[in-house]
Coordinates of N, CA and C in Angstrom, one line a residue:
Chain A
E1 N -13.2 -5.8 -9.0 CA -12.1 -4.9 -9.5 C -12.1 -3.6 -8.8
V2 N -10.9 -3.2 -8.3 CA -10.7 -1.9 -7.6 C -10.9 -0.8 -8.6
Q3 N -11.7 0.2 -8.2 CA -11.9 1.4 -8.9 C -11.9 2.6 -8.0
L4 N -11.3 3.6 -8.5 CA -11.3 4.9 -7.8 C -11.6 6.0 -8.9
V5 N -12.7 6.8 -8.6 CA -13.1 7.7 -9.6 C -13.2 9.1 -8.9
E6 N -12.4 10.0 -9.3 CA -12.4 11.4 -8.8 C -13.4 12.3 -9.5
S7 N -13.8 13.3 -8.8 CA -14.7 14.3 -9.4 C -14.5 15.6 -8.6
G8 N -15.1 16.6 -9.2 CA -15.1 17.9 -8.5 C -14.1 18.9 -8.9
G9 N -13.2 18.5 -9.9 CA -12.2 19.5 -10.4 C -12.9 20.6 -11.2
G10 N -12.1 21.6 -11.6 CA -12.6 22.7 -12.4 C -11.8 23.9 -12.3
L11 N -12.3 25.0 -12.9 CA -11.6 26.3 -12.8 C -12.1 27.1 -11.6
V12 N -11.2 27.6 -10.9 CA -11.5 28.4 -9.7 C -10.6 29.6 -9.6
Q13 N -11.0 30.7 -9.1 CA -10.2 31.9 -9.0 C -9.3 31.8 -7.8
P14 N -8.1 32.4 -7.8 CA -7.2 32.5 -6.7 C -8.0 32.9 -5.4
G15 N -7.8 32.2 -4.3 CA -8.5 32.5 -3.1 C -9.7 31.7 -2.9
G16 N -10.2 31.1 -4.0 CA -11.4 30.3 -3.9 C -11.3 28.9 -3.3
S17 N -12.4 28.2 -3.3 CA -12.5 26.9 -2.7 C -13.0 25.9 -3.7
L18 N -12.7 24.6 -3.5 CA -13.1 23.5 -4.3 C -13.1 22.3 -3.4
R19 N -14.1 21.4 -3.6 CA -14.1 20.1 -2.9 C -14.0 19.0 -3.9
L20 N -12.9 18.2 -3.8 CA -12.8 17.0 -4.6 C -13.4 15.8 -3.9
S21 N -13.9 14.9 -4.7 CA -14.4 13.6 -4.2 C -13.8 12.4 -4.9
C22 N -13.7 11.3 -4.2 CA -13.2 10.1 -4.8 C -14.1 9.0 -4.4
A23 N -14.8 8.4 -5.4 CA -15.7 7.2 -5.1 C -14.9 5.9 -5.3
A24 N -14.9 5.1 -4.3 CA -14.1 3.9 -4.3 C -15.1 2.7 -4.4
S25 N -14.6 1.6 -5.1 CA -15.4 0.4 -5.2 C -14.5 -0.8 -5.5
G26 N -15.0 -2.0 -5.2 CA -14.2 -3.2 -5.5 C -13.3 -3.6 -4.3
F27 N -13.4 -2.9 -3.2 CA -12.6 -3.3 -2.1 C -13.2 -2.8 -0.8
T28 N -12.8 -3.3 0.4 CA -13.3 -2.8 1.6 C -12.7 -1.5 2.0
F29 N -13.3 -0.4 1.6 CA -12.8 1.0 1.7 C -12.3 1.3 3.1
S30 N -13.1 0.9 4.1 CA -12.8 1.2 5.5 C -11.6 0.5 6.1
S31 N -11.0 -0.4 5.3 CA -9.8 -1.1 5.8 C -8.5 -0.5 5.3
Y32 N -8.5 0.6 4.6 CA -7.3 1.1 4.0 C -7.1 2.6 4.3
W33 N -5.8 3.0 4.5 CA -5.4 4.4 4.4 C -5.7 4.8 3.0
M34 N -6.0 6.1 2.8 CA -6.2 6.7 1.5 C -5.4 8.0 1.3
S35 N -5.0 8.3 0.1 CA -4.2 9.5 -0.2 C -4.7 10.3 -1.4
W36 N -4.2 11.5 -1.4 CA -4.3 12.4 -2.6 C -2.9 12.7 -3.0
V37 N -2.7 12.6 -4.3 CA -1.4 12.9 -5.0 C -1.7 13.8 -6.2
R38 N -0.9 14.8 -6.4 CA -1.1 15.7 -7.5 C 0.1 15.8 -8.4
Q39 N -0.2 16.3 -9.7 CA 0.8 16.6 -10.6 C 0.5 17.9 -11.3
A40 N 1.3 18.9 -11.1 CA 1.2 20.2 -11.7 C 1.7 20.0 -13.2
P41 N 1.2 20.9 -14.0 CA 1.6 20.8 -15.5 C 3.1 20.9 -15.6
G42 N 3.6 19.9 -16.3 CA 5.0 19.8 -16.6 C 5.9 19.5 -15.4
K43 N 5.3 19.1 -14.3 CA 6.0 18.8 -13.1 C 5.8 17.3 -12.7
G44 N 6.5 16.9 -11.7 CA 6.4 15.5 -11.2 C 5.3 15.3 -10.2
L45 N 5.2 14.0 -9.7 CA 4.1 13.7 -8.8 C 4.5 14.3 -7.4
E46 N 3.5 14.7 -6.7 CA 3.6 15.3 -5.4 C 2.5 14.7 -4.5
W47 N 2.9 14.1 -3.4 CA 1.9 13.6 -2.4 C 1.3 14.8 -1.7
V48 N 0.0 14.8 -1.5 CA -0.7 16.0 -0.9 C -1.1 15.7 0.6
A49 N -1.8 14.5 0.8 CA -2.3 14.2 2.1 C -2.7 12.7 2.1
N50 N -2.8 12.2 3.4 CA -3.3 10.9 3.5 C -4.1 10.8 4.8
M51 N -4.8 9.7 5.0 CA -5.7 9.6 6.1 C -5.9 8.1 6.5
K52 N -5.9 7.9 7.8 CA -6.1 6.6 8.3 C -7.5 6.1 8.1
Q53 N -7.7 4.8 8.3 CA -9.0 4.2 8.1 C -10.1 4.8 8.8
D54 N -9.9 5.1 10.1 CA -10.9 5.7 11.0 C -10.9 7.2 11.1
G55 N -9.9 7.8 10.3 CA -9.8 9.3 10.4 C -9.0 9.8 11.5
S56 N -8.5 9.0 12.4 CA -7.8 9.4 13.6 C -6.4 10.0 13.3
E57 N -5.9 9.7 12.1 CA -4.6 10.3 11.7 C -4.7 10.9 10.3
K58 N -4.1 12.0 10.2 CA -4.1 12.7 8.9 C -2.7 13.4 8.7
Y59 N -2.2 13.4 7.5 CA -0.9 14.0 7.3 C -1.0 14.8 6.0
Y60 N -0.3 15.9 6.0 CA -0.3 16.8 4.8 C 1.1 17.3 4.4
V61 N 1.2 17.6 3.1 CA 2.5 18.2 2.7 C 2.5 19.6 3.2
D62 N 3.6 20.2 3.6 CA 3.7 21.5 4.2 C 2.9 22.6 3.4
S63 N 3.0 22.5 2.1 CA 2.5 23.6 1.2 C 1.0 23.7 1.3
V64 N 0.3 22.7 1.8 CA -1.2 22.8 1.9 C -1.7 22.8 3.3
K65 N -0.9 22.7 4.3 CA -1.3 22.7 5.7 C -2.0 24.0 6.0
G66 N -3.2 23.8 6.6 CA -4.0 25.0 7.0 C -5.0 25.4 5.9
R67 N -4.8 24.9 4.7 CA -5.7 25.3 3.6 C -6.5 24.1 3.1
F68 N -5.9 22.9 3.1 CA -6.6 21.7 2.6 C -7.0 20.8 3.7
T69 N -8.1 20.1 3.6 CA -8.5 19.2 4.6 C -9.0 17.9 3.9
I70 N -8.4 16.8 4.3 CA -8.7 15.5 3.8 C -9.8 14.9 4.8
S71 N -10.8 14.2 4.2 CA -11.8 13.5 5.0 C -12.3 12.3 4.3
R72 N -13.1 11.5 4.9 CA -13.6 10.3 4.3 C -15.0 10.0 4.9
D73 N -15.8 9.3 4.2 CA -17.1 8.8 4.7 C -17.1 7.3 4.3
N74 N -16.8 6.4 5.3 CA -16.6 5.0 5.1 C -18.0 4.4 4.7
A75 N -19.1 5.0 5.2 CA -20.4 4.4 4.8 C -20.7 4.7 3.3
K76 N -20.1 5.7 2.8 CA -20.3 6.0 1.4 C -19.1 5.6 0.5
N77 N -18.1 5.0 1.1 CA -16.9 4.6 0.3 C -16.3 5.7 -0.4
S78 N -16.2 6.8 0.2 CA -15.8 8.1 -0.4 C -14.7 8.8 0.3
L79 N -13.8 9.4 -0.4 CA -12.7 10.2 0.1 C -12.9 11.6 -0.4
Y80 N -12.5 12.6 0.4 CA -12.7 14.0 0.0 C -11.4 14.8 0.2
L81 N -11.3 15.9 -0.5 CA -10.3 16.9 -0.3 C -10.9 18.3 -0.4
Q82 N -11.1 18.9 0.7 CA -11.6 20.3 0.7 C -10.4 21.2 0.6
M83 N -10.4 22.0 -0.5 CA -9.3 22.9 -0.8 C -9.8 24.4 -0.7
N84 N -9.2 25.1 0.2 CA -9.5 26.5 0.5 C -8.3 27.4 0.2
S85 N -8.6 28.7 0.0 CA -7.5 29.6 -0.2 C -6.6 29.2 -1.4
L86 N -7.2 28.8 -2.4 CA -6.4 28.2 -3.5 C -5.5 29.2 -4.2
R87 N -4.3 28.7 -4.6 CA -3.3 29.5 -5.3 C -3.0 28.9 -6.7
A88 N -2.4 29.8 -7.5 CA -2.1 29.3 -8.8 C -1.2 28.1 -8.8
E89 N -0.4 28.0 -7.8 CA 0.5 26.8 -7.7 C -0.2 25.5 -7.3
D90 N -1.5 25.6 -7.0 CA -2.2 24.4 -6.7 C -2.8 23.8 -8.0
T91 N -2.7 24.5 -9.1 CA -3.1 24.0 -10.4 C -2.4 22.6 -10.7
A92 N -3.2 21.6 -10.9 CA -2.7 20.3 -11.0 C -3.8 19.3 -11.3
V93 N -3.4 18.1 -11.8 CA -4.3 16.9 -11.8 C -4.2 16.3 -10.4
Y94 N -5.3 16.1 -9.8 CA -5.3 15.5 -8.5 C -5.8 14.0 -8.6
Y95 N -5.0 13.1 -8.0 CA -5.3 11.7 -8.1 C -5.6 11.2 -6.7
C96 N -6.6 10.4 -6.6 CA -6.9 9.6 -5.4 C -6.2 8.3 -5.5
A97 N -5.6 7.8 -4.4 CA -4.9 6.6 -4.4 C -5.1 5.8 -3.1
R98 N -5.1 4.5 -3.3 CA -5.3 3.6 -2.1 C -3.9 3.3 -1.6
D99 N -3.8 3.3 -0.3 CA -2.5 2.9 0.4 C -2.5 1.4 0.6
G100 N -1.8 0.7 -0.2 CA -1.7 -0.7 0.0 C -0.6 -0.9 1.1
R101 N -0.6 -2.1 1.7 CA 0.4 -2.4 2.7 C 1.0 -3.8 2.6
Y102 N 2.2 -3.9 3.0 CA 3.0 -5.2 2.9 C 3.6 -5.3 4.2
C103 N 3.2 -6.4 4.9 CA 3.7 -6.6 6.3 C 4.3 -8.0 6.5
P104 N 5.5 -8.2 5.9 CA 6.1 -9.5 5.9 C 6.5 -10.0 7.3
N105 N 6.9 -9.2 8.2 CA 7.3 -9.6 9.5 C 6.7 -8.8 10.6
G106 N 5.5 -8.4 10.4 CA 4.8 -7.6 11.4 C 5.1 -6.1 11.3
V107 N 6.1 -5.7 10.5 CA 6.4 -4.3 10.2 C 5.9 -4.0 8.8
C108 N 5.0 -3.0 8.7 CA 4.3 -2.8 7.4 C 5.0 -1.7 6.6
S109 N 5.1 -1.9 5.3 CA 5.5 -0.8 4.4 C 4.3 -0.4 3.5
Y110 N 4.2 0.8 3.1 CA 3.0 1.3 2.4 C 3.4 1.8 1.1
Y111 N 2.4 1.8 0.2 CA 2.6 2.2 -1.2 C 1.3 2.5 -1.8
F112 N 1.2 3.2 -2.9 CA 0.0 3.5 -3.6 C -0.3 2.4 -4.7
D113 N -1.2 1.5 -4.3 CA -1.3 0.3 -5.2 C -2.4 0.5 -6.3
Y114 N -3.4 1.4 -6.0 CA -4.4 1.7 -7.0 C -4.6 3.2 -7.1
W115 N -4.8 3.7 -8.3 CA -4.9 5.1 -8.5 C -6.2 5.4 -9.4
G116 N -6.8 6.6 -9.2 CA -7.8 7.0 -10.1 C -7.2 7.6 -11.3
Q117 N -8.1 8.1 -12.2 CA -7.7 8.7 -13.4 C -7.3 10.2 -13.3
G118 N -7.8 10.7 -12.1 CA -7.4 12.1 -11.8 C -8.5 13.1 -12.2
T119 N -8.5 14.3 -11.6 CA -9.4 15.4 -11.9 C -8.6 16.6 -11.9
L120 N -8.8 17.5 -12.9 CA -8.0 18.7 -13.1 C -8.5 19.8 -12.3
V121 N -7.6 20.5 -11.6 CA -8.0 21.7 -10.9 C -7.1 22.8 -11.5
T122 N -7.8 23.9 -11.9 CA -7.1 25.0 -12.5 C -7.4 26.2 -11.7
V123 N -6.4 26.9 -11.1 CA -6.6 28.1 -10.3 C -6.1 29.3 -11.1
S124 N -7.0 30.1 -11.6 CA -6.7 31.2 -12.5 C -7.8 32.2 -12.5
S125 N -7.3 33.5 -12.6 CA -8.3 34.5 -12.7 C -8.7 34.8 -14.2
Chain B
Q1 N 12.4 21.5 -6.3 CA 13.5 20.7 -5.9 C 12.9 19.5 -5.1
S2 N 13.1 18.3 -5.6 CA 12.5 17.2 -4.9 C 13.4 16.7 -3.8
V3 N 12.8 16.0 -2.8 CA 13.6 15.5 -1.7 C 14.4 14.3 -2.2
L4 N 13.8 13.5 -3.0 CA 14.5 12.3 -3.6 C 15.1 12.8 -5.0
T5 N 16.3 12.4 -5.3 CA 17.0 12.8 -6.5 C 17.0 11.7 -7.5
Q6 N 16.5 12.0 -8.7 CA 16.5 11.1 -9.8 C 17.1 11.8 -11.0
P7 N 17.8 11.1 -11.9 CA 18.2 11.7 -13.2 C 17.0 12.1 -14.0
P8 N 17.0 13.3 -14.6 CA 15.8 13.7 -15.4 C 15.5 12.8 -16.6
S9 N 16.5 12.2 -17.1 CA 16.3 11.4 -18.3 C 17.1 10.1 -18.3
A10 N 16.7 9.1 -19.1 CA 17.5 7.9 -19.3 C 17.0 7.4 -20.7
S11 N 17.9 6.6 -21.3 CA 17.5 6.1 -22.6 C 18.2 4.7 -22.9
G12 N 17.7 4.0 -23.8 CA 18.2 2.7 -24.2 C 17.6 2.2 -25.4
T13 N 18.2 1.3 -26.1 CA 17.6 0.7 -27.3 C 16.9 -0.6 -26.9
P14 N 16.0 -1.0 -27.7 CA 15.2 -2.3 -27.4 C 16.2 -3.4 -27.1
G15 N 15.8 -4.1 -26.0 CA 16.6 -5.3 -25.6 C 17.7 -5.0 -24.6
Q16 N 18.0 -3.7 -24.4 CA 19.0 -3.3 -23.5 C 18.5 -3.3 -22.1
R17 N 19.5 -3.1 -21.1 CA 19.1 -3.0 -19.7 C 19.5 -1.6 -19.3
V18 N 18.5 -0.9 -18.6 CA 18.7 0.4 -18.1 C 18.5 0.4 -16.6
T19 N 19.1 1.3 -15.9 CA 18.9 1.5 -14.5 C 18.6 3.0 -14.2
I20 N 17.7 3.2 -13.3 CA 17.4 4.5 -12.8 C 17.7 4.6 -11.4
S21 N 18.4 5.6 -11.0 CA 18.8 5.8 -9.6 C 17.9 6.7 -8.8
C22 N 17.9 6.6 -7.5 CA 17.1 7.4 -6.6 C 17.9 7.6 -5.4
S23 N 18.2 8.8 -5.1 CA 19.1 9.1 -3.9 C 18.3 9.9 -2.9
G24 N 18.4 9.5 -1.6 CA 17.7 10.2 -0.6 C 18.6 10.5 0.6
S25 N 18.0 10.3 1.8 CA 18.7 10.6 3.0 C 18.3 9.6 4.1
S26 N 18.9 9.8 5.3 CA 18.6 8.9 6.4 C 17.1 8.9 6.9
S27 N 16.5 10.0 6.6 CA 15.1 10.2 7.1 C 14.1 9.6 6.1
N28 N 14.5 9.3 4.9 CA 13.5 8.7 4.0 C 14.0 7.3 3.5
I29 N 14.8 7.2 2.5 CA 15.2 5.9 2.0 C 16.1 5.2 3.1
G30 N 16.8 5.9 3.8 CA 17.7 5.2 4.8 C 16.9 4.5 5.9
S31 N 15.6 4.9 6.1 CA 14.9 4.3 7.2 C 13.5 3.7 6.8
N32 N 13.2 3.8 5.5 CA 11.9 3.3 5.0 C 12.1 2.7 3.7
T33 N 11.0 1.9 3.3 CA 11.1 1.2 2.0 C 10.8 2.2 0.8
V34 N 11.3 1.8 -0.3 CA 11.1 2.6 -1.5 C 10.1 1.9 -2.5
N35 N 9.3 2.7 -3.1 CA 8.4 2.2 -4.1 C 8.7 2.9 -5.4
W36 N 8.3 2.3 -6.5 CA 8.5 2.8 -7.8 C 7.2 2.8 -8.6
Y37 N 7.0 3.9 -9.4 CA 5.8 4.1 -10.2 C 6.1 4.4 -11.6
Q38 N 5.3 3.9 -12.5 CA 5.4 4.2 -13.9 C 4.2 5.1 -14.3
H39 N 4.5 6.1 -15.1 CA 3.4 7.1 -15.4 C 3.5 7.5 -16.9
L40 N 2.5 7.2 -17.6 CA 2.3 7.7 -18.9 C 1.4 8.9 -18.9
P41 N 1.8 10.0 -19.6 CA 0.9 11.2 -19.5 C -0.5 10.9 -19.9
G42 N -1.4 11.4 -19.1 CA -2.8 11.3 -19.4 C -3.4 10.0 -18.8
T43 N -2.6 9.2 -18.1 CA -3.1 8.0 -17.5 C -2.9 8.0 -16.0
A44 N -3.5 7.0 -15.3 CA -3.2 6.9 -13.9 C -1.8 6.3 -13.7
P45 N -1.0 6.8 -12.7 CA 0.2 6.1 -12.4 C 0.0 4.7 -12.0
K46 N 1.1 3.9 -12.3 CA 1.0 2.4 -12.0 C 2.1 2.0 -11.1
L47 N 1.8 1.3 -10.0 CA 2.8 0.7 -9.1 C 3.6 -0.3 -9.8
L48 N 4.9 -0.1 -9.7 CA 5.8 -1.0 -10.5 C 6.6 -1.9 -9.5
I49 N 7.1 -1.3 -8.4 CA 7.9 -2.0 -7.4 C 7.5 -1.5 -6.0
F50 N 7.2 -2.3 -5.0 CA 6.9 -1.9 -3.7 C 7.9 -2.5 -2.7
S51 N 8.1 -1.9 -1.6 CA 8.9 -2.4 -0.5 C 10.3 -2.8 -1.1
N52 N 10.9 -1.9 -1.8 CA 12.2 -1.9 -2.4 C 12.4 -2.9 -3.6
S53 N 11.8 -4.1 -3.5 CA 12.1 -5.0 -4.5 C 10.9 -6.0 -4.9
Q54 N 9.8 -5.7 -4.3 CA 8.6 -6.6 -4.6 C 7.9 -6.1 -5.8
R55 N 7.5 -7.1 -6.6 CA 6.7 -6.8 -7.8 C 5.3 -7.2 -7.6
P56 N 4.4 -6.2 -7.9 CA 2.9 -6.6 -7.9 C 2.6 -7.6 -8.9
S57 N 1.6 -8.4 -8.7 CA 1.2 -9.3 -9.8 C 0.9 -8.6 -11.1
G58 N 1.3 -9.1 -12.2 CA 1.1 -8.5 -13.4 C 2.2 -7.7 -14.0
V59 N 3.2 -7.3 -13.1 CA 4.3 -6.6 -13.5 C 5.4 -7.6 -14.0
P60 N 5.9 -7.4 -15.2 CA 6.9 -8.4 -15.7 C 8.1 -8.4 -14.9
D61 N 8.8 -9.6 -14.9 CA 10.0 -9.7 -14.1 C 11.2 -9.0 -14.8
R62 N 10.9 -8.3 -15.9 CA 12.0 -7.5 -16.5 C 12.3 -6.3 -15.6
F63 N 11.3 -6.0 -14.7 CA 11.4 -4.8 -13.8 C 11.9 -5.4 -12.4
S64 N 13.0 -4.7 -11.9 CA 13.4 -5.1 -10.6 C 13.9 -3.9 -9.8
G65 N 13.9 -4.0 -8.5 CA 14.3 -2.9 -7.6 C 15.2 -3.3 -6.6
S66 N 16.1 -2.4 -6.1 CA 17.0 -2.7 -5.0 C 17.2 -1.4 -4.2
K67 N 17.7 -1.6 -3.0 CA 18.0 -0.5 -2.1 C 19.3 -0.8 -1.4
S68 N 20.1 0.2 -1.2 CA 21.3 0.1 -0.4 C 21.5 1.5 0.3
G69 N 21.5 1.4 1.6 CA 21.7 2.7 2.4 C 20.7 3.7 2.1
T70 N 21.1 4.8 1.6 CA 20.1 5.9 1.3 C 19.9 6.1 -0.2
S71 N 20.2 5.0 -1.0 CA 19.9 5.0 -2.4 C 19.1 3.8 -2.8
A72 N 18.4 4.0 -3.9 CA 17.7 2.8 -4.5 C 17.8 2.9 -6.0
S73 N 17.5 1.8 -6.7 CA 17.5 1.8 -8.1 C 16.5 0.9 -8.7
L74 N 16.1 1.3 -9.9 CA 15.1 0.5 -10.7 C 15.9 0.0 -11.9
A75 N 15.8 -1.3 -12.2 CA 16.4 -1.8 -13.4 C 15.3 -2.4 -14.3
I76 N 15.5 -2.1 -15.6 CA 14.6 -2.6 -16.6 C 15.5 -3.4 -17.6
S77 N 15.2 -4.6 -17.7 CA 16.0 -5.4 -18.7 C 15.1 -5.8 -19.9
G78 N 15.7 -6.1 -21.0 CA 15.0 -6.4 -22.2 C 14.1 -5.3 -22.6
L79 N 14.6 -4.1 -22.6 CA 13.8 -2.9 -22.8 C 12.9 -3.0 -24.0
Q80 N 11.7 -2.5 -23.9 CA 10.7 -2.6 -24.9 C 10.1 -1.2 -25.2
S81 N 9.6 -0.9 -26.3 CA 9.1 0.4 -26.7 C 8.0 0.8 -25.7
E82 N 7.2 -0.1 -25.3 CA 6.1 0.2 -24.3 C 6.6 0.7 -23.0
D83 N 7.9 0.5 -22.7 CA 8.5 1.0 -21.4 C 8.7 2.5 -21.4
E84 N 8.5 3.1 -22.5 CA 8.8 4.6 -22.6 C 7.7 5.3 -21.8
A85 N 8.2 5.9 -20.7 CA 7.3 6.5 -19.7 C 8.1 7.3 -18.7
D86 N 7.4 7.9 -17.8 CA 8.1 8.6 -16.7 C 8.1 7.6 -15.5
Y87 N 9.2 7.6 -14.8 CA 9.4 6.7 -13.6 C 9.7 7.5 -12.4
Y88 N 9.0 7.2 -11.3 CA 9.2 7.9 -10.0 C 9.5 7.0 -8.9
C89 N 10.4 7.4 -8.0 CA 10.6 6.7 -6.8 C 9.9 7.5 -5.7
A90 N 9.6 6.8 -4.6 CA 8.9 7.4 -3.5 C 9.2 6.7 -2.2
A91 N 9.1 7.4 -1.1 CA 9.3 6.8 0.2 C 8.7 7.7 1.3
W92 N 8.4 7.1 2.4 CA 8.0 7.9 3.6 C 9.2 8.7 4.1
D93 N 9.0 9.9 4.6 CA 10.0 10.7 5.2 C 9.7 10.9 6.7
D94 N 10.5 10.4 7.6 CA 10.2 10.5 9.0 C 10.3 12.0 9.5
S95 N 11.1 12.8 8.9 CA 11.3 14.2 9.3 C 10.1 15.0 8.9
L96 N 9.7 14.8 7.6 CA 8.6 15.6 7.1 C 7.2 15.0 7.4
N97 N 7.2 13.8 7.9 CA 6.0 13.1 8.2 C 5.1 13.1 7.0
G98 N 5.6 12.6 5.9 CA 4.9 12.6 4.6 C 5.6 11.7 3.6
V99 N 4.9 11.5 2.5 CA 5.5 10.7 1.4 C 6.3 11.7 0.5
V100 N 7.5 11.4 0.1 CA 8.3 12.2 -0.8 C 8.5 11.4 -2.1
F101 N 8.5 12.1 -3.2 CA 8.7 11.6 -4.5 C 10.0 12.1 -5.1
G102 N 10.6 11.3 -6.0 CA 11.7 11.8 -6.8 C 11.1 12.7 -7.9
G103 N 12.0 13.5 -8.5 CA 11.5 14.4 -9.6 C 11.0 13.7 -10.8
G104 N 11.3 12.4 -10.9 CA 10.9 11.6 -12.1 C 12.0 11.5 -13.1
T105 N 12.0 10.4 -13.8 CA 13.0 10.1 -14.9 C 12.2 9.8 -16.1
K106 N 12.4 10.5 -17.2 CA 11.8 10.2 -18.5 C 12.6 9.2 -19.2
L107 N 12.1 8.1 -19.4 CA 12.8 7.0 -20.2 C 12.4 7.0 -21.6
T108 N 13.4 7.1 -22.5 CA 13.2 7.1 -23.9 C 13.8 5.8 -24.5
V109 N 13.0 5.1 -25.3 CA 13.4 3.9 -26.0 C 13.8 4.3 -27.4
L110 N 15.1 4.3 -27.7 CA 15.6 4.8 -29.0 C 15.3 3.8 -30.1

């Protein structure tokens, strides 16, 4: 059974840092792209970042570029999100998600096929 | 302001068919596939439709997806009370080099 369990959320002051972790099990972690997606209070889902299997490609939403860093440890089946210079608008539930892929004719499409339960990050003084 | 545009709300009575639209542009829906997610507050989002119209195992065939040009839609037939949730469309955007979501549609079963 695929499981994704986030941890590391909490209350942090503006300008502070936090590191989120996502422990994966039930699948070959090193074979999948992985993502972070967040939902601010009363708002919709927002993709934050994703990362290729070997770490050679990473992509970020513009609002977090230069402040957040996605990383992974395939030996530990874990995904991370280092969040620096946090702002009030970063307050959200952060979800870890697996990037599933569908390649019917050699061209792949990607989607979030498994999600964790999320961890709440609150940025406030 | 979301890159993909969805109606903020939709509603229907049990047994009815409802559709939720998702409008984008040539850099996202126009050139990439669309996925749909169901989200109940306090729970993990759930993949409902991938690659425009494919259903993951376990998702009832009451749910269907389609795409045409720069728009996509999710249809739910035989509406049930348990379908009351928020629904999101999403696609990769070639210009932004990232995944973009719609603002979400809150479905109410009357």
